[in-house]
C-alpha cells in the first residue's frame, strides 16, 4: 500500500538523442492533465472518459465533477540524460531478474553532461537515494540555485517513529531557509515553491490516509 517507486517511459528516437519521460507520469485512469489544469471545464472534452475523484463521496462526472486536481511534476528528457536514466533501469532489472529475463546492454554507461556552448539545453542531474546521491545532490542543487527552487513532498507512513529517534536532520528545510536568508541579506530576488499535499489520495477519513497523516 505504501511504496516508493520509479515511473519512466523510454521512447525510441533517432540517434543520438533518445527520448525519455520521467516523474509523475501515471499510466492509469484520472491522471491525464492539460496545461489549463481545469477541474470542471474539460469534463465534456479531454476528461470525458478519464474522470477520477476518490477524495469526496458522491463526486460524479454527471454532477459536474470536480475531477481530482492531479498535477505531478514530470519532465521530458532527451540526449545523454535519457540514456543515463535508461541505464539506471537496466541496473535495477539486472539486479532483480533471473537469468532467463536478463537483458543485454548495447551501449556504454553514458555521460549526462552537455556541452557548455549549447544554450538550448539544460544540464539535468540524476539523483538516486540508493547510492546516497540524493542526500548530497538536493542540498547542493538548492545552494547553487540563482533564481528559483521548486520542492515537492509526498506523504509517507512513519510506523510510529519519533523524530528524535531517526537520528538524521532533514537538510532541505535547513538549506532552503539559509538560501532565502542569504538572498534577503543581499537584496536579491529569489522565488521558492514548496508543494505539499493537504492529504494523500483517497478519503481523508479512511484508515490508510489517517495512518499517513498521523
PDB file of C-alpha atoms in Angstrom:
ATOM      1  CA  UNK A   1       0.000   0.000   0.000  1.00  0.00           C
ATOM      2  CA  UNK A   2       2.814   2.403   0.840  1.00  0.00           C
ATOM      3  CA  UNK A   3       5.608   2.405  -1.698  1.00  0.00           C
ATOM      4  CA  UNK A   4       8.425   4.436  -3.131  1.00  0.00           C
ATOM      5  CA  UNK A   5       8.673   3.708  -6.813  1.00  0.00           C
ATOM      6  CA  UNK A   6      10.044   4.861 -10.124  1.00  0.00           C
ATOM      7  CA  UNK A   7       7.999   5.681 -13.207  1.00  0.00           C
ATOM      8  CA  UNK A   8       9.798   6.045 -16.521  1.00  0.00           C
ATOM      9  CA  UNK A   9       8.719   5.803 -20.154  1.00  0.00           C
ATOM     10  CA  UNK A  10      11.509   5.386 -22.721  1.00  0.00           C
ATOM     11  CA  UNK A  11      10.705   6.002 -26.388  1.00  0.00           C
ATOM     12  CA  UNK A  12      12.921   5.115 -29.342  1.00  0.00           C
ATOM     13  CA  UNK A  13      14.086   8.022 -31.465  1.00  0.00           C
ATOM     14  CA  UNK A  14      16.750   8.797 -33.994  1.00  0.00           C
ATOM     15  CA  UNK A  15      20.258   8.524 -32.630  1.00  0.00           C
ATOM     16  CA  UNK A  16      21.956  10.001 -30.772  1.00  0.00           C
ATOM     17  CA  UNK A  17      19.250  11.756 -28.800  1.00  0.00           C
ATOM     18  CA  UNK A  18      16.853   9.289 -27.200  1.00  0.00           C
ATOM     19  CA  UNK A  19      13.614  10.465 -25.552  1.00  0.00           C
ATOM     20  CA  UNK A  20      12.521   9.663 -22.025  1.00  0.00           C
ATOM     21  CA  UNK A  21       9.666  10.818 -19.814  1.00  0.00           C
ATOM     22  CA  UNK A  22      10.235  10.600 -16.072  1.00  0.00           C
ATOM     23  CA  UNK A  23       8.417  11.601 -12.891  1.00  0.00           C
ATOM     24  CA  UNK A  24       4.684  11.934 -12.357  1.00  0.00           C
ATOM     25  CA  UNK A  25       3.514  10.023 -15.390  1.00  0.00           C
ATOM     26  CA  UNK A  26       0.708   7.700 -14.302  1.00  0.00           C
ATOM     27  CA  UNK A  27      -0.409   5.179 -16.880  1.00  0.00           C
ATOM     28  CA  UNK A  28      -3.828   4.771 -15.266  1.00  0.00           C
ATOM     29  CA  UNK A  29      -7.204   6.492 -15.088  1.00  0.00           C
ATOM     30  CA  UNK A  30      -7.625  10.062 -13.941  1.00  0.00           C
ATOM     31  CA  UNK A  31      -4.023  11.183 -14.263  1.00  0.00           C
ATOM     32  CA  UNK A  32      -4.026  12.991 -17.604  1.00  0.00           C
ATOM     33  CA  UNK A  33      -3.925  16.769 -17.403  1.00  0.00           C
ATOM     34  CA  UNK A  34      -3.751  19.710 -19.798  1.00  0.00           C
ATOM     35  CA  UNK A  35      -1.790  22.975 -19.493  1.00  0.00           C
ATOM     36  CA  UNK A  36      -5.029  24.670 -18.328  1.00  0.00           C
ATOM     37  CA  UNK A  37      -5.359  22.399 -15.245  1.00  0.00           C
ATOM     38  CA  UNK A  38      -9.126  22.745 -15.303  1.00  0.00           C
ATOM     39  CA  UNK A  39     -11.174  20.793 -12.759  1.00  0.00           C
ATOM     40  CA  UNK A  40     -14.604  21.164 -14.386  1.00  0.00           C
ATOM     41  CA  UNK A  41     -14.431  22.813 -17.836  1.00  0.00           C
ATOM     42  CA  UNK A  42     -12.853  19.800 -19.572  1.00  0.00           C
ATOM     43  CA  UNK A  43     -15.308  17.164 -18.303  1.00  0.00           C
ATOM     44  CA  UNK A  44     -17.141  17.179 -21.651  1.00  0.00           C
ATOM     45  CA  UNK A  45     -13.943  17.082 -23.711  1.00  0.00           C
ATOM     46  CA  UNK A  46     -10.457  15.987 -22.608  1.00  0.00           C
ATOM     47  CA  UNK A  47     -11.598  14.298 -19.393  1.00  0.00           C
ATOM     48  CA  UNK A  48     -14.934  12.896 -20.551  1.00  0.00           C
ATOM     49  CA  UNK A  49     -13.579   9.332 -20.410  1.00  0.00           C
ATOM     50  CA  UNK A  50     -10.906   9.989 -17.799  1.00  0.00           C
ATOM     51  CA  UNK A  51     -12.761  11.162 -14.699  1.00  0.00           C
ATOM     52  CA  UNK A  52     -11.320  10.243 -11.308  1.00  0.00           C
ATOM     53  CA  UNK A  53     -12.161  11.670  -7.886  1.00  0.00           C
ATOM     54  CA  UNK A  54     -11.643   9.333  -4.898  1.00  0.00           C
ATOM     55  CA  UNK A  55     -11.340  12.059  -2.244  1.00  0.00           C
ATOM     56  CA  UNK A  56     -15.007  13.014  -1.838  1.00  0.00           C
ATOM     57  CA  UNK A  57     -18.188  10.963  -1.678  1.00  0.00           C
ATOM     58  CA  UNK A  58     -20.789  11.473  -4.400  1.00  0.00           C
ATOM     59  CA  UNK A  59     -18.450  13.165  -6.847  1.00  0.00           C
ATOM     60  CA  UNK A  60     -19.625  12.118 -10.315  1.00  0.00           C
ATOM     61  CA  UNK A  61     -18.962  13.421 -13.796  1.00  0.00           C
ATOM     62  CA  UNK A  62     -22.737  13.584 -14.341  1.00  0.00           C
ATOM     63  CA  UNK A  63     -22.922  16.039 -11.438  1.00  0.00           C
ATOM     64  CA  UNK A  64     -20.257  18.287 -12.910  1.00  0.00           C
ATOM     65  CA  UNK A  65     -17.266  16.884 -11.085  1.00  0.00           C
ATOM     66  CA  UNK A  66     -14.987  18.153  -9.994  1.00  0.00           C
ATOM     67  CA  UNK A  67     -12.127  15.932 -11.095  1.00  0.00           C
ATOM     68  CA  UNK A  68      -9.171  15.276  -8.857  1.00  0.00           C
ATOM     69  CA  UNK A  69      -6.567  18.054  -9.293  1.00  0.00           C
ATOM     70  CA  UNK A  70      -3.747  15.689 -10.121  1.00  0.00           C
ATOM     71  CA  UNK A  71      -0.634  17.552 -11.170  1.00  0.00           C
ATOM     72  CA  UNK A  72       2.569  15.629 -10.602  1.00  0.00           C
ATOM     73  CA  UNK A  73       5.882  17.107 -11.567  1.00  0.00           C
ATOM     74  CA  UNK A  74       7.242  15.364 -14.629  1.00  0.00           C
ATOM     75  CA  UNK A  75       9.639  16.085 -17.430  1.00  0.00           C
ATOM     76  CA  UNK A  76      10.728  15.001 -20.867  1.00  0.00           C
ATOM     77  CA  UNK A  77      14.431  14.230 -21.101  1.00  0.00           C
ATOM     78  CA  UNK A  78      16.468  13.998 -24.284  1.00  0.00           C
ATOM     79  CA  UNK A  79      20.036  13.191 -25.273  1.00  0.00           C
ATOM     80  CA  UNK A  80      22.609  11.864 -22.755  1.00  0.00           C
ATOM     81  CA  UNK A  81      20.461  12.125 -19.609  1.00  0.00           C
ATOM     82  CA  UNK A  82      17.821   9.884 -21.260  1.00  0.00           C
ATOM     83  CA  UNK A  83      20.478   7.199 -21.661  1.00  0.00           C
ATOM     84  CA  UNK A  84      21.510   7.726 -18.048  1.00  0.00           C
ATOM     85  CA  UNK A  85      18.002   7.003 -16.741  1.00  0.00           C
ATOM     86  CA  UNK A  86      17.663   4.015 -19.087  1.00  0.00           C
ATOM     87  CA  UNK A  87      20.961   2.704 -17.725  1.00  0.00           C
ATOM     88  CA  UNK A  88      19.544   3.116 -14.204  1.00  0.00           C
ATOM     89  CA  UNK A  89      16.585   0.918 -15.177  1.00  0.00           C
ATOM     90  CA  UNK A  90      18.915  -1.692 -16.671  1.00  0.00           C
ATOM     91  CA  UNK A  91      20.922  -1.825 -13.458  1.00  0.00           C
ATOM     92  CA  UNK A  92      17.803  -2.390 -11.337  1.00  0.00           C
ATOM     93  CA  UNK A  93      16.412  -5.008 -13.739  1.00  0.00           C
ATOM     94  CA  UNK A  94      19.663  -6.990 -13.874  1.00  0.00           C
ATOM     95  CA  UNK A  95      19.842  -6.978 -10.097  1.00  0.00           C
ATOM     96  CA  UNK A  96      16.372  -8.491  -9.642  1.00  0.00           C
ATOM     97  CA  UNK A  97      15.682 -10.543 -12.781  1.00  0.00           C
ATOM     98  CA  UNK A  98      16.602 -14.204 -13.183  1.00  0.00           C
ATOM     99  CA  UNK A  99      18.932 -15.395 -15.921  1.00  0.00           C
ATOM    100  CA  UNK A 100      16.096 -16.057 -18.399  1.00  0.00           C
ATOM    101  CA  UNK A 101      14.845 -12.474 -18.049  1.00  0.00           C
ATOM    102  CA  UNK A 102      18.222 -10.773 -18.307  1.00  0.00           C
ATOM    103  CA  UNK A 103      18.705  -8.017 -20.868  1.00  0.00           C
ATOM    104  CA  UNK A 104      21.909  -7.178 -22.685  1.00  0.00           C
ATOM    105  CA  UNK A 105      23.099  -3.601 -22.790  1.00  0.00           C
ATOM    106  CA  UNK A 106      24.067  -2.346 -26.240  1.00  0.00           C
ATOM    107  CA  UNK A 107      25.736   0.843 -25.096  1.00  0.00           C
ATOM    108  CA  UNK A 108      28.351   2.036 -22.641  1.00  0.00           C
ATOM    109  CA  UNK A 109      27.348   3.848 -19.440  1.00  0.00           C
ATOM    110  CA  UNK A 110      26.674   7.394 -20.680  1.00  0.00           C
ATOM    111  CA  UNK A 111      27.820  10.776 -19.514  1.00  0.00           C
ATOM    112  CA  UNK A 112      24.946  13.165 -18.683  1.00  0.00           C
ATOM    113  CA  UNK A 113      26.997  16.323 -19.189  1.00  0.00           C
ATOM    114  CA  UNK A 114      26.062  18.623 -22.063  1.00  0.00           C
ATOM    115  CA  UNK A 115      28.369  20.967 -23.952  1.00  0.00           C
ATOM    116  CA  UNK A 116      28.657  24.337 -22.245  1.00  0.00           C
ATOM    117  CA  UNK A 117      28.188  26.236 -25.521  1.00  0.00           C
ATOM    118  CA  UNK A 118      24.794  24.582 -26.193  1.00  0.00           C
ATOM    119  CA  UNK A 119      22.437  27.280 -24.881  1.00  0.00           C
ATOM    120  CA  UNK A 120      19.262  25.491 -25.996  1.00  0.00           C
ATOM    121  CA  UNK A 121      19.543  22.680 -23.436  1.00  0.00           C
ATOM    122  CA  UNK A 122      19.695  22.295 -19.677  1.00  0.00           C
ATOM    123  CA  UNK A 123      22.076  20.169 -17.699  1.00  0.00           C
ATOM    124  CA  UNK A 124      19.989  17.578 -15.840  1.00  0.00           C
ATOM    125  CA  UNK A 125      21.260  15.890 -12.685  1.00  0.00           C
ATOM    126  CA  UNK A 126      20.017  12.413 -11.801  1.00  0.00           C
ATOM    127  CA  UNK A 127      19.977  11.801  -8.033  1.00  0.00           C
ATOM    128  CA  UNK A 128      19.372   8.346  -6.582  1.00  0.00           C
ATOM    129  CA  UNK A 129      18.581   7.587  -2.965  1.00  0.00           C
ATOM    130  CA  UNK A 130      20.005   4.051  -3.157  1.00  0.00           C
ATOM    131  CA  UNK A 131      23.598   5.262  -3.557  1.00  0.00           C
ATOM    132  CA  UNK A 132      23.314   8.373  -1.383  1.00  0.00           C
ATOM    133  CA  UNK A 133      23.338  10.771  -4.326  1.00  0.00           C
ATOM    134  CA  UNK A 134      20.104  12.455  -3.269  1.00  0.00           C
ATOM    135  CA  UNK A 135      21.477  13.101   0.225  1.00  0.00           C
ATOM    136  CA  UNK A 136      24.134  15.417  -1.161  1.00  0.00           C
ATOM    137  CA  UNK A 137      22.611  16.353  -4.523  1.00  0.00           C
ATOM    138  CA  UNK A 138      19.441  18.092  -3.354  1.00  0.00           C
ATOM    139  CA  UNK A 139      21.128  20.445  -0.830  1.00  0.00           C
ATOM    140  CA  UNK A 140      23.859  21.267  -3.357  1.00  0.00           C
ATOM    141  CA  UNK A 141      21.259  21.982  -6.049  1.00  0.00           C
ATOM    142  CA  UNK A 142      19.388  24.308  -3.727  1.00  0.00           C
ATOM    143  CA  UNK A 143      22.584  26.046  -2.666  1.00  0.00           C
ATOM    144  CA  UNK A 144      23.567  26.623  -6.314  1.00  0.00           C
ATOM    145  CA  UNK A 145      20.134  27.900  -7.366  1.00  0.00           C
ATOM    146  CA  UNK A 146      20.199  31.521  -8.539  1.00  0.00           C
ATOM    147  CA  UNK A 147      16.553  32.374  -9.272  1.00  0.00           C
ATOM    148  CA  UNK A 148      14.131  29.560  -8.481  1.00  0.00           C
ATOM    149  CA  UNK A 149      13.778  26.443  -6.393  1.00  0.00           C
ATOM    150  CA  UNK A 150      10.799  24.073  -6.637  1.00  0.00           C
ATOM    151  CA  UNK A 151      10.338  21.417  -3.970  1.00  0.00           C
ATOM    152  CA  UNK A 152       7.678  18.724  -3.687  1.00  0.00           C
ATOM    153  CA  UNK A 153       6.983  16.449  -0.735  1.00  0.00           C
ATOM    154  CA  UNK A 154       4.862  13.309  -0.622  1.00  0.00           C
ATOM    155  CA  UNK A 155       3.345  11.748   2.483  1.00  0.00           C
ATOM    156  CA  UNK A 156       4.567   8.502   3.980  1.00  0.00           C
ATOM    157  CA  UNK A 157       3.785   6.244   6.896  1.00  0.00           C
ATOM    158  CA  UNK A 158       6.200   6.642   9.798  1.00  0.00           C
ATOM    159  CA  UNK A 159       5.308   3.421  11.667  1.00  0.00           C
ATOM    160  CA  UNK A 160       5.181   5.401  14.899  1.00  0.00           C
ATOM    161  CA  UNK A 161       8.786   6.570  14.597  1.00  0.00           C
ATOM    162  CA  UNK A 162       9.531   9.635  16.660  1.00  0.00           C
ATOM    163  CA  UNK A 163      11.587  12.428  15.136  1.00  0.00           C
ATOM    164  CA  UNK A 164      14.213  12.239  17.870  1.00  0.00           C
ATOM    165  CA  UNK A 165      14.657   8.512  17.166  1.00  0.00           C
ATOM    166  CA  UNK A 166      15.511   8.957  13.500  1.00  0.00           C
ATOM    167  CA  UNK A 167      18.929  10.447  14.158  1.00  0.00           C
ATOM    168  CA  UNK A 168      19.062  12.462  10.935  1.00  0.00           C
ATOM    169  CA  UNK A 169      18.174  16.053  10.173  1.00  0.00           C
ATOM    170  CA  UNK A 170      16.136  16.899   7.088  1.00  0.00           C
ATOM    171  CA  UNK A 171      18.578  19.078   5.143  1.00  0.00           C
ATOM    172  CA  UNK A 172      16.140  20.539   2.618  1.00  0.00           C
ATOM    173  CA  UNK A 173      14.239  22.893   5.017  1.00  0.00           C
ATOM    174  CA  UNK A 174      17.546  23.937   6.576  1.00  0.00           C
ATOM    175  CA  UNK A 175      19.223  24.706   3.259  1.00  0.00           C
ATOM    176  CA  UNK A 176      16.060  26.388   1.967  1.00  0.00           C
ATOM    177  CA  UNK A 177      15.965  28.727   4.972  1.00  0.00           C
ATOM    178  CA  UNK A 178      19.648  29.566   4.619  1.00  0.00           C
ATOM    179  CA  UNK A 179      19.199  30.300   0.907  1.00  0.00           C
ATOM    180  CA  UNK A 180      16.238  32.637   1.482  1.00  0.00           C
ATOM    181  CA  UNK A 181      18.060  34.480   4.264  1.00  0.00           C
ATOM    182  CA  UNK A 182      21.165  34.913   2.108  1.00  0.00           C
ATOM    183  CA  UNK A 183      19.093  36.466  -0.705  1.00  0.00           C
ATOM    184  CA  UNK A 184      17.323  38.815   1.694  1.00  0.00           C
ATOM    185  CA  UNK A 185      20.655  39.986   3.083  1.00  0.00           C
ATOM    186  CA  UNK A 186      21.947  40.969  -0.372  1.00  0.00           C
ATOM    187  CA  UNK A 187      18.547  42.295  -1.508  1.00  0.00           C
ATOM    188  CA  UNK A 188      18.250  39.859  -4.433  1.00  0.00           C
ATOM    189  CA  UNK A 189      15.044  38.304  -5.740  1.00  0.00           C
ATOM    190  CA  UNK A 190      14.673  34.584  -5.133  1.00  0.00           C
ATOM    191  CA  UNK A 191      11.470  32.604  -5.698  1.00  0.00           C
ATOM    192  CA  UNK A 192      10.671  29.382  -3.857  1.00  0.00           C
ATOM    193  CA  UNK A 193       7.796  26.968  -4.448  1.00  0.00           C
ATOM    194  CA  UNK A 194       7.200  24.196  -1.911  1.00  0.00           C
ATOM    195  CA  UNK A 195       4.381  21.802  -2.817  1.00  0.00           C
ATOM    196  CA  UNK A 196       2.845  19.739  -0.005  1.00  0.00           C
ATOM    197  CA  UNK A 197      -0.448  17.810  -0.339  1.00  0.00           C
ATOM    198  CA  UNK A 198      -3.314  18.522   2.071  1.00  0.00           C
ATOM    199  CA  UNK A 199      -3.723  14.751   2.424  1.00  0.00           C
ATOM    200  CA  UNK A 200      -2.804  11.648   0.408  1.00  0.00           C
ATOM    201  CA  UNK A 201      -5.159  10.328  -2.239  1.00  0.00           C
ATOM    202  CA  UNK A 202      -8.418   8.637  -1.097  1.00  0.00           C
ATOM    203  CA  UNK A 203     -10.958   9.690   1.514  1.00  0.00           C
ATOM    204  CA  UNK A 204      -9.314  11.711   4.327  1.00  0.00           C
ATOM    205  CA  UNK A 205     -11.323   9.739   6.926  1.00  0.00           C
ATOM    206  CA  UNK A 206     -10.066   6.365   5.671  1.00  0.00           C
ATOM    207  CA  UNK A 207      -7.761   4.292   7.834  1.00  0.00           C
ATOM    208  CA  UNK A 208      -4.816   4.352   5.417  1.00  0.00           C
ATOM    209  CA  UNK A 209      -4.893   8.145   4.973  1.00  0.00           C
ATOM    210  CA  UNK A 210      -5.245   8.759   8.714  1.00  0.00           C
ATOM    211  CA  UNK A 211      -2.287   6.456   9.355  1.00  0.00           C
ATOM    212  CA  UNK A 212      -0.128   8.507   6.988  1.00  0.00           C
ATOM    213  CA  UNK A 213      -1.289  11.869   8.361  1.00  0.00           C
ATOM    214  CA  UNK A 214      -0.770  10.789  11.949  1.00  0.00           C
TER     215      UNK A 214
END
